[in-house]
Amino acid sequence: MREAEVGRLLAANLLRALAVVLTAVAPAFFLDGFSVLGTHLTWLCVCSVCVATLNIILHLVLRPNQSPKRRSFAHKISRFLKCCIYFFMSCILFHAIIVLYGAPLIELVTETFLFAVLLSTFTTLQCLCLLGPNIQAWIRVFSKNGAMSIWESSLQITSMCSILGAWFGAFPIPLDWDRPWQVWPISCSLGATFGYMAGLIIAPLWIHWNRKQLTYKSR
Amino acid sequence: MQRWPVVLFLAWVCLLFFAGIGLFMSGFLLTRIELASSSSCSDPVVPPLWERQSLPPGSCWAPQRFSKAVLIIIDALHFEFAHFDPAKTSPLPYENKLGVLHQLATSQPRHARLYRFRADPPTATMQRIKGLTTGSLPTFIDVGSNFASYAIQEDNLLAQLVQNGRRVVFMGDDTWEGLFPKKFFRSYFFPSFNVKDLHTVDDGILQHLYPTVDSGEWDLLIAHFLGVDHCGHKHGPNHPEMAKKLTQMNEMLRSLVDHLGNDTLLLVAGDHGMTETGDHGGDSEKEVNAALFVYSRTPLFGSGPPEEPETVPQVNLVPTVALLLGVPIPYSNIGEVMAELFAGDSDAVSAALEQLSVYHINAKQVYRFLQSYSLVAQDLPAEQLQHLQELFSSAVEEHTQLLTQVHGTTVPPELKPRLGSLIGRFQHYLREARAVCTQSWARFHPLRMVGGCILIASSCLLCYMASELAASSQSLCCSCLLYPLFWGPVGAALLWLVHVFTQEGLDLLLVSSWAAAASQLGFFWHWWGRHLKRARLTGSQPPLASGGLRQRLRAWLGLAFPMGILFFRCGAMFSDSFVVAEARVAPFLLASLVMLLVGKLHWDGHLTVPEGPKQQLLGVSSYRREIWYLLCLVAMLLVCVRLSSFFHQCREEIPQCRPSVFLSPLASLRNTRAKNFFYLLCVALLAGLVYAVQSWLRHYGNLNSSDPLVLFVRWGFPLVVLCIACYWAVASSVDDSLGRLQELVQVAVVVFPRAVYGLASMGLLLLLCNPMTVFAKDTRELAGSIVTPYLGVPGSEVDFLHVIPQIYKRMQESQKSRLERGSCRATVAAYGLGSVYSAALVIALTLLGFLLMLLHSERLSFAFLLLFVEAFVLLHIQTCARGLARDAELFSVPWYAVISWLLAASQFFYSTGHQPIFPAIHWNAAFVGFHLDHSMNLLPAVLVGANTFASHILFAVGCPLLLLWPFVCEMSNSQRKKAKKESQEELQEVEEHMMEMRLRESPEEFSTALLRLGLKYLFVLGAQLLACVCAAMILRRHLMVWKVFAPKFLFESLGFVVSSICLLLGISLVMRVDCAVSTWFSQLRLR
Ligand SMILES: [Zn+2]
Ligand SMILES: [Zn+2]
């Protein structure tokens, strides 16, 4: 059962990575003059939306955390609204943290905010899909031995890789190479994206290699 | 461990670092002293004989041969670029491109000649321009009258020309603008900064060159082309682009030659060569091998060119051009005239006489320079100067002898060989003199650089190991730490003995570094011996290999995260872009470190409530309540970090940067309303700072006694603020608005800062004399009552004091045993004993803060406020984090705390408006409280140094707070706990309020803890320094070495010196308080 689940995880993650790659390539066929570097804002929007949609679809299809109880429709709606609010709040929070880290305060607000949205898509949205608007569960997942399934392990790894990628993405900005991708926030968003994709690939492999040590607490 | 060994050992470690810095600096930074004197026409350099032979009009020391000259500088014109070899069939991109030079030299051999032009290191453009105009060997630091601008203060060719009424026209590289402000008759500057831009400067020059030449309104025309150099940096010499660039230069020269008149001398020179990668800056053969081409329409040379082009040192250009144009040779020139240019087309004898006379002038000028230089500086060896003097006087003697036998231009035939030999003797003197100067001014000493590096690196290692060692054992480390102190002098003495036997001069620096190395070896030797002994001891017992290994691995992983940040910080020193952007790098890393700390605490589950069965069932965790406190602190820290970026100064490397408006003094504000607003804000801020410090002290009960120090805190602090406010008001008022009060203002500007200095030094003295801020309430006479406010002694006295007394348990017990007979449970309540160490430090820091704020411009006090808030928040964060992680080792300060403390220190170096470059130094600080004339140099240096390293000073002095703060905060934690408890338990609670008295409980551990903290601090500082030193050494050929790395190294090492001294002072202050506390207790016991 474990092997099969890892396989499903791998497939889902590969699909997500493929979607990210497609967002960089595909829009060029529909939009004139589209390129990741040139029209970075467009790409940020496209990428966030696509990854978000795919994540939600995958969640609905795979249902990694089947809850036995059937909930009412109203409950579902309120849950959805809560999710939306949480997502928006995480965007704001990321924006604030990015600005506190040294991003320009007034100029390039759109860029910074869309970058925050991208980061939220890579991290918060997955949490929302997998765990729902349940902060306590989030806290548990992001602590040592907190993951209770391979899906949660994967969530841990991809989120951390995204953040780490964004952090490393800030490194080339001061260099005097005069490359187009050194402009804020391109290097950071690219770093986050590469980190996310790396996380997607690493997670199943890591789980596969450590399957002996990984003993998830049963619920 | 006693107190003295700790301070001694730390001082010894600092000295090790200093020796390393000194050794490296002596090999890397070559210094020279600039003389202010300049030559003039009337100088008695010219022999009296010449007075008879009147000079032609417009000539000074020698007859003018050319009325005009064109100096074309092609930056980085390597000799190979200018050399033409017709035999080459397939030339490289840079070969055989300057055909016009070859063509002129072969068709008119007496008019044109190509030389190898040897540049002196450092081969950076600015230093070369200085060398090409002063005729000296500029080093990185030319100690002169003015650091604030790059302008050349020394006597130079351009100054001489201007002084003698010539017109100098310049076009090209805008470096010259800074070097020679207001010297040019007309100038066309073009930006030189962008190395990627090959054409702006060259095209700009070409646009103006020919019209200017044709207009004739100039006497010296300088055109500095940058394209070749930039092409080298961008593509390297071996690139088609270089061929294009050189061809362009060829065309330029070809048409320029057609525009020249008969009375014009043309010089084409490269300021330096380039390496195979197109860089320069060092002293390798390729970099120093430039080209010089001389041409005139009238015959210059007596004979044709030699087979192989001659080699001419770069400094020779200055005396040659000066005498050819008929102006005095610049005062500090050490070059030798190029005699063949003075031959002209006359016969051999008169040519020789002519050459002799210019040599004589030249030698006299060099002699005069060496004489006055040796009066102000000792860096030229005395015996060599003696030798030079002998050479000179014998040559001059022979010269006068010879001249008596010469009449007019007729020379007796037997004198002709003597003429030749005399020229040779002058030549010999000039070359020797230059060699002596070169040896001490223009050469890196790789051995010394490597030695300095190794010394610093091993000192870092020593710091790390000693800090670990001190943790493992206390009793033995004294021997291990103090033996090396004896090894050092032994090593130095050995070296001295060797020198005594070999009869050589003793270099103090070498001796001290030798002593440092010897004592380090001693330390490592002792350490190894102990290690072996311990290994033997533990070898007999069954090893705990697996557990030990895992534990060690975990410890290493725990270290990895703060050390990783430190690693990034050090790595950033190796890139010029990161050094330029360090003002943003340090806060970034600080924020990352703190966020990582919180993340790690969370990951390890320290932030969540331990899981009960219920939570386990639900699979959820919830946070402890302290987390909100921690998060608030982190948010505050991030906000402080972000706000501090509004106070940055700019460097010229970032052209779009605008310096912060807060850096300018209030006096420069035009808008009166804004000025008043900011003034009031600054004063309010100072008052707020005083209020905050006083209420902090009051909260911990340190503001109750009637000791002079406490009185000073109560009344002296507001007085200091008042003085500062008055000074700011006077200094920022507009000068002319005050009218007749002008004289009063002049006095006030001096008096108020001096009052602040006086008050602050008085406060610091009081602090040293009696650092106790404890108010003891002896109630032994009052029978039957224990005085603690928690028991609620009736009476308003306690409310009035508004304090929390500290009852020291052991003291209480001892008192109890002595007073048992009276069966009264009397005791002594000591108010503020629990924070006595921190209180002293806080008072010292506040006083220092006032002093440093005074030295900065008014509105930078906002930055200082941020500094204090950030330091406060950092202390709380580390206390909180250690509390959450249930860190049992209260006596050891974790690495992340030390590293974040130092990151904050370097962050605020930038946030107080500084940058590690010389033009960014706040020179105004030297005149706070003193008039413009400084008779001595020490005071302004101290003031400017304190201004520059303000944040280093504050953070280093405050470093012991990292150790003390968890003890101080202990109270607030237990208080919170207590709130829930019953009143019966309170007494017990009170007795556990030991706070900093825990440190006194175990004096051994206290000393060790201070030692470890100091060592950790020095390790982190030393690691940063090591990175800077290595960067400067490895990248000494880098384009930016003299602009970025060398100043950075200089500032970093000075910062290290200041920080380490202040660290020692801070630790000594804590020790002083400890002594005072001990005497206080003994007195109490005697009573
Ligand atoms: Zn140059
Ligand atoms: Zn260059």
Coordinates of C-alpha atoms in Angstrom, one line a residue, chain B residues 265-673:
Chain B
L265 CA 56.1 67.5 -28.4
L266 CA 53.8 64.5 -28.7
L267 CA 53.9 61.8 -26.0
V268 CA 51.8 58.6 -26.3
A269 CA 51.8 56.6 -23.1
G270 CA 50.1 53.7 -21.4
D271 CA 49.5 54.1 -17.7
H272 CA 50.0 50.3 -17.2
G273 CA 49.8 47.1 -19.1
M274 CA 47.3 44.3 -18.7
T275 CA 47.4 40.6 -17.9
E276 CA 46.2 37.9 -20.2
T277 CA 42.7 38.2 -18.8
G278 CA 42.8 42.0 -19.3
D279 CA 43.1 43.0 -15.6
H280 CA 45.7 45.0 -13.8
G281 CA 46.5 46.3 -10.4
G282 CA 49.3 44.1 -9.3
D283 CA 53.0 43.9 -10.1
S284 CA 53.4 41.1 -12.6
E285 CA 55.5 41.6 -15.7
K286 CA 52.6 42.0 -18.0
E287 CA 50.9 44.6 -15.9
V288 CA 53.9 46.9 -15.5
N289 CA 55.0 46.7 -19.1
A290 CA 53.4 49.7 -20.8
A291 CA 54.5 51.6 -23.9
L292 CA 55.8 55.2 -24.3
F293 CA 56.1 56.8 -27.7
V294 CA 57.8 60.2 -28.2
Y295 CA 57.6 62.3 -31.4
S296 CA 58.3 65.8 -32.5
R297 CA 58.5 67.5 -35.9
T298 CA 61.9 68.9 -35.0
P299 CA 64.7 66.4 -34.5
L300 CA 64.8 65.2 -30.9
F301 CA 67.5 62.6 -30.8
G302 CA 71.2 62.8 -31.6
S303 CA 71.4 59.3 -33.0
G304 CA 69.1 56.7 -34.4
P305 CA 67.2 54.2 -32.1
P306 CA 68.9 51.3 -30.5
E307 CA 68.1 47.7 -31.6
E308 CA 66.0 46.8 -28.7
P309 CA 63.7 49.5 -27.3
E310 CA 65.0 51.0 -24.1
T311 CA 63.2 50.6 -20.8
V312 CA 62.1 53.8 -19.1
P313 CA 60.6 53.9 -15.6
Q314 CA 57.3 55.7 -15.6
V315 CA 58.4 58.4 -13.1
N316 CA 61.0 59.6 -15.6
L317 CA 58.4 61.2 -17.7
V318 CA 57.8 64.0 -15.1
P319 CA 61.2 65.6 -14.9
T320 CA 61.7 65.2 -18.6
V321 CA 58.5 66.9 -19.6
A322 CA 58.9 69.6 -16.9
L323 CA 62.4 70.6 -18.1
L324 CA 61.5 70.3 -21.8
L325 CA 58.6 72.7 -21.2
G326 CA 60.7 75.0 -19.0
V327 CA 59.0 74.6 -15.7
P328 CA 60.5 73.4 -12.4
I329 CA 60.5 69.7 -11.6
P330 CA 57.8 68.9 -9.1
Y331 CA 59.1 68.7 -5.5
S332 CA 58.5 65.0 -4.8
N333 CA 59.8 63.7 -8.1
I334 CA 62.2 60.8 -7.9
G335 CA 62.4 60.2 -11.6
E336 CA 65.4 60.7 -13.8
V337 CA 65.5 62.8 -16.9
M338 CA 65.5 61.0 -20.2
A339 CA 68.8 62.5 -21.3
E340 CA 68.7 61.7 -25.0
L341 CA 65.7 64.0 -25.4
F342 CA 68.0 66.9 -24.4
A343 CA 70.7 66.2 -27.0
G344 CA 69.0 68.2 -29.7
D345 CA 70.8 68.5 -33.1
S346 CA 73.9 70.1 -31.7
D347 CA 77.4 68.5 -31.6
A348 CA 78.3 65.8 -29.2
V349 CA 80.2 68.1 -26.7
S350 CA 77.5 70.7 -26.2
A351 CA 74.9 67.9 -26.1
A352 CA 76.9 66.3 -23.3
L353 CA 77.1 69.7 -21.5
E354 CA 73.4 70.1 -21.8
Q355 CA 72.7 66.7 -20.5
L356 CA 75.1 67.2 -17.6
S357 CA 73.3 70.4 -16.6
V358 CA 69.8 68.7 -16.6
Y359 CA 71.2 65.8 -14.6
H360 CA 72.7 68.2 -12.2
I361 CA 69.4 70.0 -11.7
N362 CA 67.6 66.7 -11.5
A363 CA 70.0 65.3 -8.9
K364 CA 69.8 68.4 -6.8
Q365 CA 66.0 68.2 -6.8
V366 CA 65.9 64.6 -5.8
Y367 CA 68.5 65.2 -3.1
R368 CA 66.4 68.0 -1.7
F369 CA 63.4 65.8 -1.7
L370 CA 65.1 63.0 0.1
Q371 CA 66.5 65.3 2.7
S372 CA 63.1 66.8 3.6
Y373 CA 61.4 63.4 3.3
S374 CA 63.8 61.8 5.8
L375 CA 63.0 64.6 8.2
V376 CA 59.3 63.7 8.4
A377 CA 59.4 60.0 7.9
Q378 CA 61.6 57.1 9.0
D379 CA 60.6 54.5 6.5
L380 CA 63.7 55.0 4.3
P381 CA 66.6 53.1 5.9
A382 CA 69.2 55.5 7.4
E383 CA 72.3 53.7 6.2
Q384 CA 71.1 53.8 2.6
L385 CA 70.3 57.5 2.8
Q386 CA 73.9 58.0 4.1
H387 CA 75.2 56.1 1.1
L388 CA 73.1 58.2 -1.2
Q389 CA 74.4 61.3 0.4
E390 CA 78.0 60.3 -0.2
L391 CA 77.3 59.5 -3.8
F392 CA 75.6 62.9 -4.3
S393 CA 78.2 65.0 -2.6
S394 CA 81.1 63.4 -4.4
A395 CA 79.4 63.9 -7.8
V396 CA 78.5 67.5 -7.1
E397 CA 82.1 68.2 -6.0
E398 CA 83.4 66.8 -9.2
H399 CA 80.8 68.8 -11.1
T400 CA 82.0 72.1 -9.7
Q401 CA 85.6 71.2 -10.3
L402 CA 84.8 70.4 -13.9
L403 CA 82.8 73.5 -14.5
T404 CA 85.8 75.7 -13.4
Q405 CA 87.7 74.3 -16.3
V406 CA 85.0 74.7 -18.9
H407 CA 84.6 78.0 -20.6
G408 CA 81.5 78.6 -22.6
T409 CA 81.0 75.6 -24.8
T410 CA 84.6 74.9 -25.4
V411 CA 85.8 71.9 -23.5
P412 CA 89.4 70.9 -23.3
P413 CA 89.6 67.5 -25.0
E414 CA 91.1 65.7 -22.0
L415 CA 87.9 66.5 -20.1
K416 CA 85.6 64.8 -22.5
P417 CA 85.8 61.3 -20.9
R418 CA 85.4 63.0 -17.4
L419 CA 82.2 64.6 -18.7
G420 CA 80.9 61.2 -19.6
S421 CA 81.8 59.6 -16.3
L422 CA 80.2 62.5 -14.4
I423 CA 77.0 62.0 -16.2
G424 CA 77.3 58.3 -15.3
R425 CA 77.7 59.2 -11.6
F426 CA 74.7 61.4 -11.5
Q427 CA 72.7 58.7 -13.3
H428 CA 74.0 56.2 -10.7
Y429 CA 72.9 58.4 -7.9
L430 CA 69.4 59.0 -9.3
R431 CA 68.9 55.3 -10.0
E432 CA 70.0 54.3 -6.5
A433 CA 67.7 56.9 -5.0
R434 CA 64.8 55.6 -6.9
A435 CA 65.6 52.0 -6.0
V436 CA 65.6 52.9 -2.3
C437 CA 62.2 54.5 -2.6
T438 CA 60.8 51.7 -4.7
Q439 CA 61.9 49.2 -2.2
S440 CA 60.0 50.8 0.6
W441 CA 57.0 52.2 -1.3
A442 CA 56.0 50.1 -4.2
R443 CA 56.3 46.4 -3.6
F444 CA 53.9 43.9 -2.0
H445 CA 55.5 41.5 0.4
P446 CA 53.8 38.2 -0.3
L447 CA 55.6 36.4 2.5
R448 CA 54.3 39.0 5.0
M449 CA 50.8 38.9 3.6
V450 CA 50.7 35.1 3.9
G451 CA 52.2 35.2 7.3
G452 CA 49.6 37.7 8.5
C453 CA 46.8 35.6 7.1
I454 CA 48.1 32.5 8.8
L455 CA 48.5 34.3 12.1
I456 CA 44.9 35.6 11.9
A457 CA 43.6 32.2 10.9
S458 CA 45.3 30.4 13.7
S459 CA 44.2 33.0 16.2
C460 CA 40.6 32.3 15.1
L461 CA 41.2 28.6 15.6
L462 CA 42.7 29.3 19.0
C463 CA 39.6 31.3 20.0
Y464 CA 37.3 28.5 19.0
M465 CA 39.3 25.8 20.7
A466 CA 39.9 27.9 23.8
S467 CA 36.2 28.6 24.1
E468 CA 35.5 24.9 23.9
L469 CA 38.3 24.1 26.3
A470 CA 37.1 26.6 28.9
A471 CA 33.8 24.9 28.8
S472 CA 35.1 21.4 29.4
S473 CA 37.2 22.1 32.5
Q474 CA 37.9 25.0 34.7
S475 CA 40.7 24.0 36.9
L476 CA 43.3 23.0 34.4
C477 CA 42.7 25.6 31.8
C478 CA 44.5 28.3 33.8
S479 CA 47.8 26.5 33.1
C480 CA 46.8 25.9 29.6
L481 CA 45.9 29.4 29.0
L482 CA 48.6 31.2 30.8
Y483 CA 51.7 29.3 29.8
P484 CA 51.5 30.6 26.3
L485 CA 51.9 34.1 27.7
F486 CA 55.4 33.2 28.7
W487 CA 56.2 31.5 25.5
G488 CA 55.7 34.7 23.5
P489 CA 58.4 36.7 25.2
V490 CA 60.7 33.7 25.1
G491 CA 60.3 33.5 21.3
A492 CA 60.8 37.2 20.9
A493 CA 63.9 37.1 23.1
L494 CA 65.3 34.3 21.0
L495 CA 64.8 36.3 17.8
W496 CA 66.3 39.3 19.5
L497 CA 69.4 37.2 20.5
V498 CA 69.7 36.0 16.9
H499 CA 69.6 39.6 15.8
V500 CA 72.2 40.7 18.3
F501 CA 74.5 38.0 16.9
T502 CA 73.9 38.8 13.3
Q503 CA 74.1 42.6 13.9
E504 CA 71.0 43.3 11.9
G505 CA 68.4 46.0 12.5
L506 CA 65.4 44.8 14.4
D507 CA 61.9 45.3 13.0
L508 CA 59.4 45.7 15.8
L509 CA 56.6 44.3 13.8
L510 CA 58.6 41.1 13.0
V511 CA 59.5 40.6 16.6
S512 CA 55.9 41.0 17.7
S513 CA 54.6 38.6 15.1
W514 CA 57.3 36.2 16.0
A515 CA 56.3 36.4 19.6
A516 CA 52.6 35.9 18.7
A517 CA 53.5 32.8 16.6
A518 CA 55.6 31.4 19.4
S519 CA 52.9 31.9 22.0
Q520 CA 50.4 30.3 19.7
L521 CA 52.6 27.3 19.2
G522 CA 52.9 27.1 23.0
F523 CA 49.1 27.1 23.4
F524 CA 48.6 24.4 20.8
W525 CA 51.4 22.4 22.3
H526 CA 49.8 22.5 25.8
W527 CA 46.4 21.8 24.3
W528 CA 47.7 18.7 22.5
G529 CA 49.4 17.5 25.6
R530 CA 46.2 17.8 27.6
H531 CA 44.3 16.1 24.8
L532 CA 46.6 13.1 24.8
K533 CA 46.4 12.9 28.6
R534 CA 42.7 13.0 28.6
A535 CA 42.6 10.4 25.8
R536 CA 44.8 8.1 27.9
L537 CA 42.5 8.6 30.9
T538 CA 39.3 7.9 29.0
G539 CA 40.9 5.1 27.0
S540 CA 40.8 2.8 30.0
Q541 CA 37.1 3.2 30.4
P542 CA 34.6 1.6 28.0
P543 CA 34.1 4.2 25.3
L544 CA 30.7 5.7 24.7
A545 CA 31.3 5.8 21.0
S546 CA 27.9 5.6 19.5
G547 CA 26.1 7.8 22.0
G548 CA 29.0 10.3 22.0
L549 CA 29.2 10.3 18.2
R550 CA 25.5 10.9 17.8
Q551 CA 25.6 13.7 20.4
R552 CA 28.6 15.3 18.8
L553 CA 26.8 15.1 15.4
R554 CA 23.8 16.7 16.9
A555 CA 25.9 19.5 18.4
W556 CA 27.5 20.0 15.0
L557 CA 24.2 20.3 13.3
G558 CA 23.1 22.7 15.9
L559 CA 26.2 24.8 15.2
A560 CA 25.6 24.5 11.4
F561 CA 22.8 27.1 11.3
P562 CA 24.4 30.1 12.9
M563 CA 27.8 29.1 11.4
G564 CA 26.1 28.9 8.0
I565 CA 25.0 32.5 8.3
L566 CA 28.5 33.5 9.3
F567 CA 29.8 31.5 6.4
F568 CA 27.6 33.5 4.0
R569 CA 28.7 36.7 5.6
C570 CA 32.4 35.9 5.2
G571 CA 31.8 34.6 1.6
A572 CA 30.2 37.9 0.7
M573 CA 33.6 39.6 1.4
F574 CA 35.1 38.0 -1.7
S575 CA 32.8 39.7 -4.2
D576 CA 33.2 43.4 -4.9
S577 CA 29.4 43.6 -5.6
F578 CA 28.6 42.2 -2.2
V579 CA 31.1 44.4 -0.4
V580 CA 29.5 47.4 -2.2
A581 CA 26.0 46.1 -1.2
E582 CA 27.0 45.1 2.3
A583 CA 24.7 47.7 3.8
R584 CA 21.9 45.5 2.6
V585 CA 23.6 42.2 3.1
A586 CA 24.1 42.5 6.8
P587 CA 20.4 43.2 7.7
F588 CA 19.3 40.5 5.3
L589 CA 21.5 37.9 7.1
L590 CA 20.4 39.2 10.5
A591 CA 16.7 38.9 9.6
S592 CA 17.4 35.4 8.2
L593 CA 19.3 34.3 11.3
V594 CA 16.4 35.4 13.6
M595 CA 13.8 33.8 11.4
L596 CA 15.8 30.6 11.2
L597 CA 16.1 30.7 14.9
V598 CA 12.3 30.9 15.3
G599 CA 11.9 28.2 12.6
K600 CA 14.3 25.9 14.3
L601 CA 12.6 26.4 17.7
H602 CA 9.3 25.5 16.0
W603 CA 10.7 22.5 14.2
D604 CA 12.1 21.2 17.4
G605 CA 8.7 21.6 19.0
H606 CA 9.8 24.0 21.6
L607 CA 7.1 26.5 20.8
T608 CA 4.2 24.1 21.2
V609 CA 2.6 22.9 24.4
P610 CA 3.8 19.4 25.2
E611 CA 1.2 17.0 23.8
G612 CA -1.3 15.7 26.1
P613 CA -3.4 12.6 25.3
K614 CA -6.2 14.7 24.1
Q615 CA -4.0 16.6 21.6
Q616 CA -2.5 13.4 20.4
L617 CA -5.9 12.1 19.6
L618 CA -6.8 15.1 17.6
G619 CA -3.4 15.3 15.9
V620 CA -3.1 19.0 16.6
S621 CA -0.8 21.1 18.7
S622 CA -1.2 24.5 20.1
Y623 CA 1.3 27.2 21.0
R624 CA 2.5 28.2 24.3
R625 CA 1.7 31.6 25.4
E626 CA 5.2 32.9 25.3
I627 CA 5.2 32.4 21.5
W628 CA 3.3 35.6 21.0
Y629 CA 5.8 37.5 23.0
L630 CA 8.6 36.0 20.9
L631 CA 6.8 36.7 17.6
C632 CA 6.2 40.3 18.7
L633 CA 9.9 40.7 19.4
V634 CA 10.8 39.2 16.1
A635 CA 8.4 41.5 14.3
M636 CA 9.9 44.5 16.2
L637 CA 13.4 43.4 15.2
L638 CA 12.4 43.1 11.6
V639 CA 10.8 46.5 11.6
C640 CA 13.9 48.0 13.3
V641 CA 16.1 46.4 10.7
R642 CA 14.0 47.7 7.9
L643 CA 13.8 51.2 9.3
S644 CA 17.5 51.4 9.8
S645 CA 18.0 51.2 6.1
F646 CA 16.7 54.7 5.7
F647 CA 20.0 56.1 7.1
H648 CA 22.4 54.8 4.5
Q649 CA 25.2 56.7 2.9
C650 CA 25.9 56.1 -0.8
R651 CA 29.0 54.9 -2.6
E652 CA 29.8 56.0 -6.1
E653 CA 29.6 52.4 -7.4
I654 CA 25.8 52.6 -7.2
P655 CA 25.0 55.6 -9.3
Q656 CA 21.2 55.5 -8.8
C657 CA 21.6 55.6 -5.0
R658 CA 20.5 58.8 -3.2
P659 CA 22.1 59.4 0.2
S660 CA 19.7 59.5 3.1
V661 CA 18.3 63.0 3.9
F662 CA 19.0 62.4 7.6
L663 CA 22.7 62.5 7.1
S664 CA 22.9 66.3 6.5
P665 CA 23.0 68.5 9.5
L666 CA 20.0 70.5 10.5
A667 CA 21.8 73.7 9.6
S668 CA 21.5 72.8 6.0
L669 CA 17.7 72.7 6.1
R670 CA 16.1 75.7 4.4
N671 CA 12.6 75.1 5.6
T672 CA 12.4 76.6 9.1
R673 CA 9.3 74.7 10.1

